[in-house]
Amino acid sequence: MRKSEITLTVNNETYTLPVKPSETLASLLRERLNLTGTKIGCDEAECGACTVLVDDQPVLSCVYPAARADGKNIITVEGLAKMVHDVMKLHPIQEAFVEHGAVQCGFCIPGQIMTAFALLKRNPDPTQEEVRYALKDTLCRCAGYPMIENAILAAAHTLRTGDPLPLPEIFESIHKQEIVGRKHLRPDAVDKVTGDAIFTDDLKFDNMLYAKVRRAMVPHAILTKLDISKATQLEGVSAVLTAEDIPGEQNHGLVTLDWPTLIGVGQRVRYVGDAIAIVAAETSEIAAQAVQLIDAEFDLLPVISNPVQALAEGQTQIHESGNLLKHIKVRKGDVAQGFEESDITLEHTFHTQTTDHAFMEPECSIAVPLPDGRMEVYVGSQIPYQDRSQIARVMGWDEKRIRIVGQKMGGGFGGKEDIAGQIHATLLADATQRPVKLLYDRHESLIAHPKRHATQIRVKMGAKKDGRLVAVETELYGDTGAYASLGEKVMTRATTHSAGPYDVPHVRNDCYAMYTNNPPAGAFRGFGVTQSAFAVESMMDMLAEKLDMDPIKLRELNALHVGSVTNTGQELDESVGLL
């Protein structure tokens, strides 16, 4: 016979709670005990952010059944620090993470700390390799691993010997000022190591509803039928909205207003992540069930899967304006003359793949209607003012009716510049006059939000026998996906950097930023230069090999310097910095 209650001890406090079917330990800790230091990054035991100790053993609480915790002792990140004479005393591991700069966005830090805590309980004197092995399934997207490793080794020393915490050796600038040039601790580091740091999904509001999105899940089609009747009749559902319910403009976008908030019947679906309906319900589970009850029919269209195909003659046009977002050109000198003057010419085509930002914190937005008719939107966003203007456009409101309340961001890297759930949450909150939370799971995040541009880059390079570059010609195809996002800006930067940081008299660059039926591509660290730098620097290595020349010497010979003129015509008159 199944028990109706479970009793567990969490951070030295004993709780007896009713059993909830299918509840995970992470959900119990976060939702019922309000211990939100335990984070959920993937919800499928892959990232380690949810790590807690159960009877001194590290477990991934996002898949650990809450019922299995009956009679067990649980330790979360909130249970490590102690109050001594009304002053918080950090555990040595927490103190080490603060002092060694191991804390960046902070979303993974509770999992890192609890994994380290478990390691040092069973192995007080680990080697660096043992630390790395212990952390292999606890991911940090900010890439703070060296600082994390050093922090754990420092904490191990203190726990083992009782000595003060060994501090990192960081040399201050010889030109240090009162603030600049000196070592500083992150202002929010203590909150992040104790579990007190609040991210958007950690927030709760009275009478809050939970939202889900019905995605098209086909890459290219016309939506011919949409039936929401079953979803609206499901008990616990408060609202189901479609494109017909949009009060203002349908499209939004950072630069080009081409991204529909919701796809209506008779309109074109351009990628699998396009939204066709949104639901708000009393629980996330009910909202998810309602989404599955929404029936949709499509007239499938040919799929454009890459930018070269998109530019070819006779292809289906994804947008009314065509498949070409922008043709970007850079011209300097006479490339034909440059190749004639070259002693050696090389040509190669490079490819780079689509890349997801893989921030540890999935996208989350909460819209809260206020009594005076305004709307507050809580979100970890990289461009909050653009959020406000895009929400206002779709709602048909003056921007003054909307307040974006910025939250801590569990990683962004460019991937939280575009609209995710902000508009959908606002639409539902306005329709229900209740707070609405829209949280993506990892699958939805991978499907819906913009990525790094996949590219095809052809580089033709001409040089003299001594290695001096004479001419560079590049042709880039950038896959900006279904909607523009920041594709024009990203691929412009890729183009202007595609001949490298070199003094070349003759340059010709052409870039075709193309729409396809892939997920949109937008901002990502490097902003287009990652792709073009890979191509041109690979070609420089190939040229060095062909000339039997040291690749560093080849770059020094050709690097921009004071007096150089760049590919775009800028004369560099000071502080070039390459040599």
mmCIF file with all atom_site columns, C-alpha atoms in Angstrom, residues 332-504:
data_model
loop_
_atom_site.group_PDB
_atom_site.id
_atom_site.type_symbol
_atom_site.label_atom_id
_atom_site.label_alt_id
_atom_site.label_comp_id
_atom_site.label_asym_id
_atom_site.label_entity_id
_atom_site.label_seq_id
_atom_site.pdbx_PDB_ins_code
_atom_site.Cartn_x
_atom_site.Cartn_y
_atom_site.Cartn_z
_atom_site.occupancy
_atom_site.B_iso_or_equiv
_atom_site.pdbx_formal_charge
_atom_site.auth_seq_id
_atom_site.auth_comp_id
_atom_site.auth_asym_id
_atom_site.auth_atom_id
_atom_site.pdbx_PDB_model_num
ATOM 1   C CA . LYS A 1 332 ? 38.940 47.747 -51.617 1.00 0.00 ? 332 LYS A CA 1
ATOM 2   C CA . GLY A 1 333 ? 41.373 48.086 -54.500 1.00 0.00 ? 333 GLY A CA 1
ATOM 3   C CA . ASP A 1 334 ? 41.199 45.846 -57.581 1.00 0.00 ? 334 ASP A CA 1
ATOM 4   C CA . VAL A 1 335 ? 41.030 42.156 -56.694 1.00 0.00 ? 335 VAL A CA 1
ATOM 5   C CA . ALA A 1 336 ? 41.576 40.955 -60.272 1.00 0.00 ? 336 ALA A CA 1
ATOM 6   C CA . GLN A 1 337 ? 44.785 42.979 -60.463 1.00 0.00 ? 337 GLN A CA 1
ATOM 7   C CA . GLY A 1 338 ? 45.825 41.689 -57.048 1.00 0.00 ? 338 GLY A CA 1
ATOM 8   C CA . PHE A 1 339 ? 45.568 38.051 -58.062 1.00 0.00 ? 339 PHE A CA 1
ATOM 9   C CA . GLU A 1 340 ? 47.502 38.760 -61.277 1.00 0.00 ? 340 GLU A CA 1
ATOM 10  C CA . GLU A 1 341 ? 50.314 40.217 -59.160 1.00 0.00 ? 341 GLU A CA 1
ATOM 11  C CA . SER A 1 342 ? 50.334 37.266 -56.740 1.00 0.00 ? 342 SER A CA 1
ATOM 12  C CA . ASP A 1 343 ? 53.006 34.570 -56.879 1.00 0.00 ? 343 ASP A CA 1
ATOM 13  C CA . ILE A 1 344 ? 50.786 32.031 -55.160 1.00 0.00 ? 344 ILE A CA 1
ATOM 14  C CA . THR A 1 345 ? 47.010 31.694 -54.987 1.00 0.00 ? 345 THR A CA 1
ATOM 15  C CA . LEU A 1 346 ? 45.026 29.417 -52.689 1.00 0.00 ? 346 LEU A CA 1
ATOM 16  C CA . GLU A 1 347 ? 41.270 28.844 -52.553 1.00 0.00 ? 347 GLU A CA 1
ATOM 17  C CA . HIS A 1 348 ? 39.173 26.785 -50.171 1.00 0.00 ? 348 HIS A CA 1
ATOM 18  C CA . THR A 1 349 ? 35.582 26.597 -48.911 1.00 0.00 ? 349 THR A CA 1
ATOM 19  C CA . PHE A 1 350 ? 34.897 26.283 -45.187 1.00 0.00 ? 350 PHE A CA 1
ATOM 20  C CA . HIS A 1 351 ? 31.728 25.368 -43.313 1.00 0.00 ? 351 HIS A CA 1
ATOM 21  C CA . THR A 1 352 ? 30.636 26.172 -39.772 1.00 0.00 ? 352 THR A CA 1
ATOM 22  C CA . GLN A 1 353 ? 27.673 24.644 -38.006 1.00 0.00 ? 353 GLN A CA 1
ATOM 23  C CA . THR A 1 354 ? 24.694 26.026 -36.140 1.00 0.00 ? 354 THR A CA 1
ATOM 24  C CA . THR A 1 355 ? 25.503 26.272 -32.422 1.00 0.00 ? 355 THR A CA 1
ATOM 25  C CA . ASP A 1 356 ? 23.150 26.656 -29.479 1.00 0.00 ? 356 ASP A CA 1
ATOM 26  C CA . HIS A 1 357 ? 24.130 29.010 -26.656 1.00 0.00 ? 357 HIS A CA 1
ATOM 27  C CA . ALA A 1 358 ? 23.355 26.263 -24.127 1.00 0.00 ? 358 ALA A CA 1
ATOM 28  C CA . PHE A 1 359 ? 22.936 28.710 -21.257 1.00 0.00 ? 359 PHE A CA 1
ATOM 29  C CA . MET A 1 360 ? 22.197 26.763 -18.090 1.00 0.00 ? 360 MET A CA 1
ATOM 30  C CA . GLU A 1 361 ? 19.024 28.689 -17.238 1.00 0.00 ? 361 GLU A CA 1
ATOM 31  C CA . PRO A 1 362 ? 16.142 28.043 -19.660 1.00 0.00 ? 362 PRO A CA 1
ATOM 32  C CA . GLU A 1 363 ? 14.133 31.080 -20.741 1.00 0.00 ? 363 GLU A CA 1
ATOM 33  C CA . CYS A 1 364 ? 11.474 32.249 -18.297 1.00 0.00 ? 364 CYS A CA 1
ATOM 34  C CA . SER A 1 365 ? 9.111  35.234 -18.330 1.00 0.00 ? 365 SER A CA 1
ATOM 35  C CA . ILE A 1 366 ? 6.475  36.291 -15.811 1.00 0.00 ? 366 ILE A CA 1
ATOM 36  C CA . ALA A 1 367 ? 3.889  38.933 -16.702 1.00 0.00 ? 367 ALA A CA 1
ATOM 37  C CA . VAL A 1 368 ? 2.048  40.584 -13.813 1.00 0.00 ? 368 VAL A CA 1
ATOM 38  C CA . PRO A 1 369 ? -0.935 42.909 -14.462 1.00 0.00 ? 369 PRO A CA 1
ATOM 39  C CA . LEU A 1 370 ? -1.125 45.904 -12.132 1.00 0.00 ? 370 LEU A CA 1
ATOM 40  C CA . PRO A 1 371 ? -4.293 47.568 -10.781 1.00 0.00 ? 371 PRO A CA 1
ATOM 41  C CA . ASP A 1 372 ? -3.592 50.754 -12.748 1.00 0.00 ? 372 ASP A CA 1
ATOM 42  C CA . GLY A 1 373 ? -3.656 48.896 -16.086 1.00 0.00 ? 373 GLY A CA 1
ATOM 43  C CA . ARG A 1 374 ? 0.103  48.634 -16.524 1.00 0.00 ? 374 ARG A CA 1
ATOM 44  C CA . MET A 1 375 ? 2.016  45.381 -16.922 1.00 0.00 ? 375 MET A CA 1
ATOM 45  C CA . GLU A 1 376 ? 5.228  44.299 -15.220 1.00 0.00 ? 376 GLU A CA 1
ATOM 46  C CA . VAL A 1 377 ? 7.294  41.663 -17.013 1.00 0.00 ? 377 VAL A CA 1
ATOM 47  C CA . TYR A 1 378 ? 9.966  39.845 -15.016 1.00 0.00 ? 378 TYR A CA 1
ATOM 48  C CA . VAL A 1 379 ? 12.669 38.385 -17.244 1.00 0.00 ? 379 VAL A CA 1
ATOM 49  C CA . GLY A 1 380 ? 16.417 37.862 -17.466 1.00 0.00 ? 380 GLY A CA 1
ATOM 50  C CA . SER A 1 381 ? 16.926 39.723 -20.739 1.00 0.00 ? 381 SER A CA 1
ATOM 51  C CA . GLN A 1 382 ? 19.945 41.178 -22.502 1.00 0.00 ? 382 GLN A CA 1
ATOM 52  C CA . ILE A 1 383 ? 17.952 44.015 -24.131 1.00 0.00 ? 383 ILE A CA 1
ATOM 53  C CA . PRO A 1 384 ? 15.105 44.980 -21.768 1.00 0.00 ? 384 PRO A CA 1
ATOM 54  C CA . TYR A 1 385 ? 14.246 48.210 -23.594 1.00 0.00 ? 385 TYR A CA 1
ATOM 55  C CA . GLN A 1 386 ? 13.777 46.278 -26.837 1.00 0.00 ? 386 GLN A CA 1
ATOM 56  C CA . ASP A 1 387 ? 11.580 43.829 -24.923 1.00 0.00 ? 387 ASP A CA 1
ATOM 57  C CA . ARG A 1 388 ? 9.401  46.728 -23.836 1.00 0.00 ? 388 ARG A CA 1
ATOM 58  C CA . SER A 1 389 ? 9.064  48.197 -27.335 1.00 0.00 ? 389 SER A CA 1
ATOM 59  C CA . GLN A 1 390 ? 8.257  44.825 -28.922 1.00 0.00 ? 390 GLN A CA 1
ATOM 60  C CA . ILE A 1 391 ? 5.670  43.954 -26.255 1.00 0.00 ? 391 ILE A CA 1
ATOM 61  C CA . ALA A 1 392 ? 4.069  47.390 -26.692 1.00 0.00 ? 392 ALA A CA 1
ATOM 62  C CA . ARG A 1 393 ? 3.890  46.907 -30.460 1.00 0.00 ? 393 ARG A CA 1
ATOM 63  C CA . VAL A 1 394 ? 2.061  43.579 -30.217 1.00 0.00 ? 394 VAL A CA 1
ATOM 64  C CA . MET A 1 395 ? -0.230 44.739 -27.403 1.00 0.00 ? 395 MET A CA 1
ATOM 65  C CA . GLY A 1 396 ? -1.043 48.012 -29.155 1.00 0.00 ? 396 GLY A CA 1
ATOM 66  C CA . TRP A 1 397 ? -0.004 49.932 -26.045 1.00 0.00 ? 397 TRP A CA 1
ATOM 67  C CA . ASP A 1 398 ? 2.101  52.943 -25.248 1.00 0.00 ? 398 ASP A CA 1
ATOM 68  C CA . GLU A 1 399 ? 5.467  51.780 -23.921 1.00 0.00 ? 399 GLU A CA 1
ATOM 69  C CA . LYS A 1 400 ? 4.742  53.553 -20.626 1.00 0.00 ? 400 LYS A CA 1
ATOM 70  C CA . ARG A 1 401 ? 2.217  50.824 -19.794 1.00 0.00 ? 401 ARG A CA 1
ATOM 71  C CA . ILE A 1 402 ? 5.003  48.231 -19.652 1.00 0.00 ? 402 ILE A CA 1
ATOM 72  C CA . ARG A 1 403 ? 7.783  47.875 -17.113 1.00 0.00 ? 403 ARG A CA 1
ATOM 73  C CA . ILE A 1 404 ? 10.507 45.288 -17.676 1.00 0.00 ? 404 ILE A CA 1
ATOM 74  C CA . VAL A 1 405 ? 11.865 44.133 -14.315 1.00 0.00 ? 405 VAL A CA 1
ATOM 75  C CA . GLY A 1 406 ? 15.295 42.723 -15.075 1.00 0.00 ? 406 GLY A CA 1
ATOM 76  C CA . GLN A 1 407 ? 16.316 39.554 -13.268 1.00 0.00 ? 407 GLN A CA 1
ATOM 77  C CA . LYS A 1 408 ? 19.560 37.686 -12.794 1.00 0.00 ? 408 LYS A CA 1
ATOM 78  C CA . MET A 1 409 ? 20.444 35.810 -15.946 1.00 0.00 ? 409 MET A CA 1
ATOM 79  C CA . GLY A 1 410 ? 21.718 32.241 -15.852 1.00 0.00 ? 410 GLY A CA 1
ATOM 80  C CA . GLY A 1 411 ? 23.839 32.738 -18.941 1.00 0.00 ? 411 GLY A CA 1
ATOM 81  C CA . GLY A 1 412 ? 22.971 34.631 -22.100 1.00 0.00 ? 412 GLY A CA 1
ATOM 82  C CA . PHE A 1 413 ? 25.892 34.892 -24.547 1.00 0.00 ? 413 PHE A CA 1
ATOM 83  C CA . GLY A 1 414 ? 23.628 36.696 -27.038 1.00 0.00 ? 414 GLY A CA 1
ATOM 84  C CA . GLY A 1 415 ? 20.869 34.098 -26.808 1.00 0.00 ? 415 GLY A CA 1
ATOM 85  C CA . LYS A 1 416 ? 18.632 36.213 -24.583 1.00 0.00 ? 416 LYS A CA 1
ATOM 86  C CA . GLU A 1 417 ? 18.489 39.287 -26.797 1.00 0.00 ? 417 GLU A CA 1
ATOM 87  C CA . ASP A 1 418 ? 15.449 38.168 -28.797 1.00 0.00 ? 418 ASP A CA 1
ATOM 88  C CA . ILE A 1 419 ? 11.899 37.820 -27.532 1.00 0.00 ? 419 ILE A CA 1
ATOM 89  C CA . ALA A 1 420 ? 11.200 34.411 -26.002 1.00 0.00 ? 420 ALA A CA 1
ATOM 90  C CA . GLY A 1 421 ? 8.151  34.241 -23.729 1.00 0.00 ? 421 GLY A CA 1
ATOM 91  C CA . GLN A 1 422 ? 7.793  37.933 -22.876 1.00 0.00 ? 422 GLN A CA 1
ATOM 92  C CA . ILE A 1 423 ? 5.003  38.718 -25.354 1.00 0.00 ? 423 ILE A CA 1
ATOM 93  C CA . HIS A 1 424 ? 3.135  35.438 -24.889 1.00 0.00 ? 424 HIS A CA 1
ATOM 94  C CA . ALA A 1 425 ? 3.116  35.839 -21.101 1.00 0.00 ? 425 ALA A CA 1
ATOM 95  C CA . THR A 1 426 ? 1.870  39.416 -21.461 1.00 0.00 ? 426 THR A CA 1
ATOM 96  C CA . LEU A 1 427 ? -0.958 38.415 -23.805 1.00 0.00 ? 427 LEU A CA 1
ATOM 97  C CA . LEU A 1 428 ? -2.141 35.733 -21.380 1.00 0.00 ? 428 LEU A CA 1
ATOM 98  C CA . ALA A 1 429 ? -1.771 37.941 -18.300 1.00 0.00 ? 429 ALA A CA 1
ATOM 99  C CA . ASP A 1 430 ? -3.791 40.671 -19.980 1.00 0.00 ? 430 ASP A CA 1
ATOM 100 C CA . ALA A 1 431 ? -6.497 38.211 -21.026 1.00 0.00 ? 431 ALA A CA 1
ATOM 101 C CA . THR A 1 432 ? -6.817 36.624 -17.568 1.00 0.00 ? 432 THR A CA 1
ATOM 102 C CA . GLN A 1 433 ? -5.825 39.601 -15.398 1.00 0.00 ? 433 GLN A CA 1
ATOM 103 C CA . ARG A 1 434 ? -3.644 37.228 -13.410 1.00 0.00 ? 434 ARG A CA 1
ATOM 104 C CA . PRO A 1 435 ? 0.141  36.776 -13.221 1.00 0.00 ? 435 PRO A CA 1
ATOM 105 C CA . VAL A 1 436 ? 1.391  34.281 -15.820 1.00 0.00 ? 436 VAL A CA 1
ATOM 106 C CA . LYS A 1 437 ? 4.701  32.401 -15.825 1.00 0.00 ? 437 LYS A CA 1
ATOM 107 C CA . LEU A 1 438 ? 6.039  30.952 -19.081 1.00 0.00 ? 438 LEU A CA 1
ATOM 108 C CA . LEU A 1 439 ? 9.071  28.703 -18.555 1.00 0.00 ? 439 LEU A CA 1
ATOM 109 C CA . TYR A 1 440 ? 10.701 26.842 -21.433 1.00 0.00 ? 440 TYR A CA 1
ATOM 110 C CA . ASP A 1 441 ? 12.003 23.349 -20.893 1.00 0.00 ? 441 ASP A CA 1
ATOM 111 C CA . ARG A 1 442 ? 15.330 22.468 -22.490 1.00 0.00 ? 442 ARG A CA 1
ATOM 112 C CA . HIS A 1 443 ? 13.736 20.916 -25.578 1.00 0.00 ? 443 HIS A CA 1
ATOM 113 C CA . GLU A 1 444 ? 11.659 24.028 -26.250 1.00 0.00 ? 444 GLU A CA 1
ATOM 114 C CA . SER A 1 445 ? 14.686 26.238 -25.713 1.00 0.00 ? 445 SER A CA 1
ATOM 115 C CA . LEU A 1 446 ? 16.664 24.271 -28.294 1.00 0.00 ? 446 LEU A CA 1
ATOM 116 C CA . ILE A 1 447 ? 13.811 24.453 -30.791 1.00 0.00 ? 447 ILE A CA 1
ATOM 117 C CA . ALA A 1 448 ? 12.673 28.028 -30.390 1.00 0.00 ? 448 ALA A CA 1
ATOM 118 C CA . HIS A 1 449 ? 15.405 30.538 -29.655 1.00 0.00 ? 449 HIS A CA 1
ATOM 119 C CA . PRO A 1 450 ? 17.970 31.893 -32.163 1.00 0.00 ? 450 PRO A CA 1
ATOM 120 C CA . LYS A 1 451 ? 21.366 30.194 -32.599 1.00 0.00 ? 451 LYS A CA 1
ATOM 121 C CA . ARG A 1 452 ? 24.802 30.989 -34.004 1.00 0.00 ? 452 ARG A CA 1
ATOM 122 C CA . HIS A 1 453 ? 24.678 31.338 -37.794 1.00 0.00 ? 453 HIS A CA 1
ATOM 123 C CA . ALA A 1 454 ? 25.753 28.335 -39.803 1.00 0.00 ? 454 ALA A CA 1
ATOM 124 C CA . THR A 1 455 ? 27.932 29.527 -42.684 1.00 0.00 ? 455 THR A CA 1
ATOM 125 C CA . GLN A 1 456 ? 29.624 28.522 -45.893 1.00 0.00 ? 456 GLN A CA 1
ATOM 126 C CA . ILE A 1 457 ? 32.692 30.695 -46.502 1.00 0.00 ? 457 ILE A CA 1
ATOM 127 C CA . ARG A 1 458 ? 34.864 30.549 -49.610 1.00 0.00 ? 458 ARG A CA 1
ATOM 128 C CA . VAL A 1 459 ? 38.264 32.224 -49.235 1.00 0.00 ? 459 VAL A CA 1
ATOM 129 C CA . LYS A 1 460 ? 40.613 32.946 -52.126 1.00 0.00 ? 460 LYS A CA 1
ATOM 130 C CA . MET A 1 461 ? 43.990 34.344 -51.079 1.00 0.00 ? 461 MET A CA 1
ATOM 131 C CA . GLY A 1 462 ? 46.876 35.674 -53.151 1.00 0.00 ? 462 GLY A CA 1
ATOM 132 C CA . ALA A 1 463 ? 50.381 36.362 -51.815 1.00 0.00 ? 463 ALA A CA 1
ATOM 133 C CA . LYS A 1 464 ? 53.974 37.029 -52.816 1.00 0.00 ? 464 LYS A CA 1
ATOM 134 C CA . LYS A 1 465 ? 56.694 34.421 -52.308 1.00 0.00 ? 465 LYS A CA 1
ATOM 135 C CA . ASP A 1 466 ? 57.844 36.245 -49.177 1.00 0.00 ? 466 ASP A CA 1
ATOM 136 C CA . GLY A 1 467 ? 54.358 35.835 -47.651 1.00 0.00 ? 467 GLY A CA 1
ATOM 137 C CA . ARG A 1 468 ? 53.082 39.357 -48.219 1.00 0.00 ? 468 ARG A CA 1
ATOM 138 C CA . LEU A 1 469 ? 49.331 39.272 -48.888 1.00 0.00 ? 469 LEU A CA 1
ATOM 139 C CA . VAL A 1 470 ? 48.220 40.934 -52.092 1.00 0.00 ? 470 VAL A CA 1
ATOM 140 C CA . ALA A 1 471 ? 44.555 40.008 -52.525 1.00 0.00 ? 471 ALA A CA 1
ATOM 141 C CA . VAL A 1 472 ? 41.764 38.330 -50.568 1.00 0.00 ? 472 VAL A CA 1
ATOM 142 C CA . GLU A 1 473 ? 38.352 37.440 -51.952 1.00 0.00 ? 473 GLU A CA 1
ATOM 143 C CA . THR A 1 474 ? 35.643 35.946 -49.758 1.00 0.00 ? 474 THR A CA 1
ATOM 144 C CA . GLU A 1 475 ? 32.113 34.752 -50.421 1.00 0.00 ? 475 GLU A CA 1
ATOM 145 C CA . LEU A 1 476 ? 29.936 34.056 -47.393 1.00 0.00 ? 476 LEU A CA 1
ATOM 146 C CA . TYR A 1 477 ? 26.540 32.410 -47.090 1.00 0.00 ? 477 TYR A CA 1
ATOM 147 C CA . GLY A 1 478 ? 24.916 32.938 -43.694 1.00 0.00 ? 478 GLY A CA 1
ATOM 148 C CA . ASP A 1 479 ? 21.919 30.905 -42.518 1.00 0.00 ? 479 ASP A CA 1
ATOM 149 C CA . THR A 1 480 ? 19.773 33.390 -40.594 1.00 0.00 ? 480 THR A CA 1
ATOM 150 C CA . GLY A 1 481 ? 16.958 30.851 -40.294 1.00 0.00 ? 481 GLY A CA 1
ATOM 151 C CA . ALA A 1 482 ? 13.260 31.601 -40.489 1.00 0.00 ? 482 ALA A CA 1
ATOM 152 C CA . TYR A 1 483 ? 13.425 35.187 -39.200 1.00 0.00 ? 483 TYR A CA 1
ATOM 153 C CA . ALA A 1 484 ? 15.951 37.993 -39.326 1.00 0.00 ? 484 ALA A CA 1
ATOM 154 C CA . SER A 1 485 ? 16.719 38.483 -35.628 1.00 0.00 ? 485 SER A CA 1
ATOM 155 C CA . LEU A 1 486 ? 20.128 40.208 -35.747 1.00 0.00 ? 486 LEU A CA 1
ATOM 156 C CA . GLY A 1 487 ? 21.186 38.313 -38.865 1.00 0.00 ? 487 GLY A CA 1
ATOM 157 C CA . GLU A 1 488 ? 21.892 41.417 -40.925 1.00 0.00 ? 488 GLU A CA 1
ATOM 158 C CA . LYS A 1 489 ? 24.164 42.862 -38.234 1.00 0.00 ? 489 LYS A CA 1
ATOM 159 C CA . VAL A 1 490 ? 25.903 39.558 -37.450 1.00 0.00 ? 490 VAL A CA 1
ATOM 160 C CA . MET A 1 491 ? 26.663 38.739 -41.068 1.00 0.00 ? 491 MET A CA 1
ATOM 161 C CA . THR A 1 492 ? 27.785 42.303 -41.786 1.00 0.00 ? 492 THR A CA 1
ATOM 162 C CA . ARG A 1 493 ? 30.392 41.916 -39.078 1.00 0.00 ? 493 ARG A CA 1
ATOM 163 C CA . ALA A 1 494 ? 31.351 38.488 -40.400 1.00 0.00 ? 494 ALA A CA 1
ATOM 164 C CA . THR A 1 495 ? 31.869 40.050 -43.819 1.00 0.00 ? 495 THR A CA 1
ATOM 165 C CA . THR A 1 496 ? 33.952 43.029 -42.726 1.00 0.00 ? 496 THR A CA 1
ATOM 166 C CA . HIS A 1 497 ? 36.257 40.684 -40.781 1.00 0.00 ? 497 HIS A CA 1
ATOM 167 C CA . SER A 1 498 ? 36.418 37.932 -43.393 1.00 0.00 ? 498 SER A CA 1
ATOM 168 C CA . ALA A 1 499 ? 39.806 39.023 -44.795 1.00 0.00 ? 499 ALA A CA 1
ATOM 169 C CA . GLY A 1 500 ? 41.278 38.978 -41.301 1.00 0.00 ? 500 GLY A CA 1
ATOM 170 C CA . PRO A 1 501 ? 43.173 41.639 -39.305 1.00 0.00 ? 501 PRO A CA 1
ATOM 171 C CA . TYR A 1 502 ? 45.632 42.039 -42.152 1.00 0.00 ? 502 TYR A CA 1
ATOM 172 C CA . ASP A 1 503 ? 46.920 44.844 -44.356 1.00 0.00 ? 503 ASP A CA 1
ATOM 173 C CA . VAL A 1 504 ? 45.728 43.717 -47.785 1.00 0.00 ? 504 VAL A CA 1
#
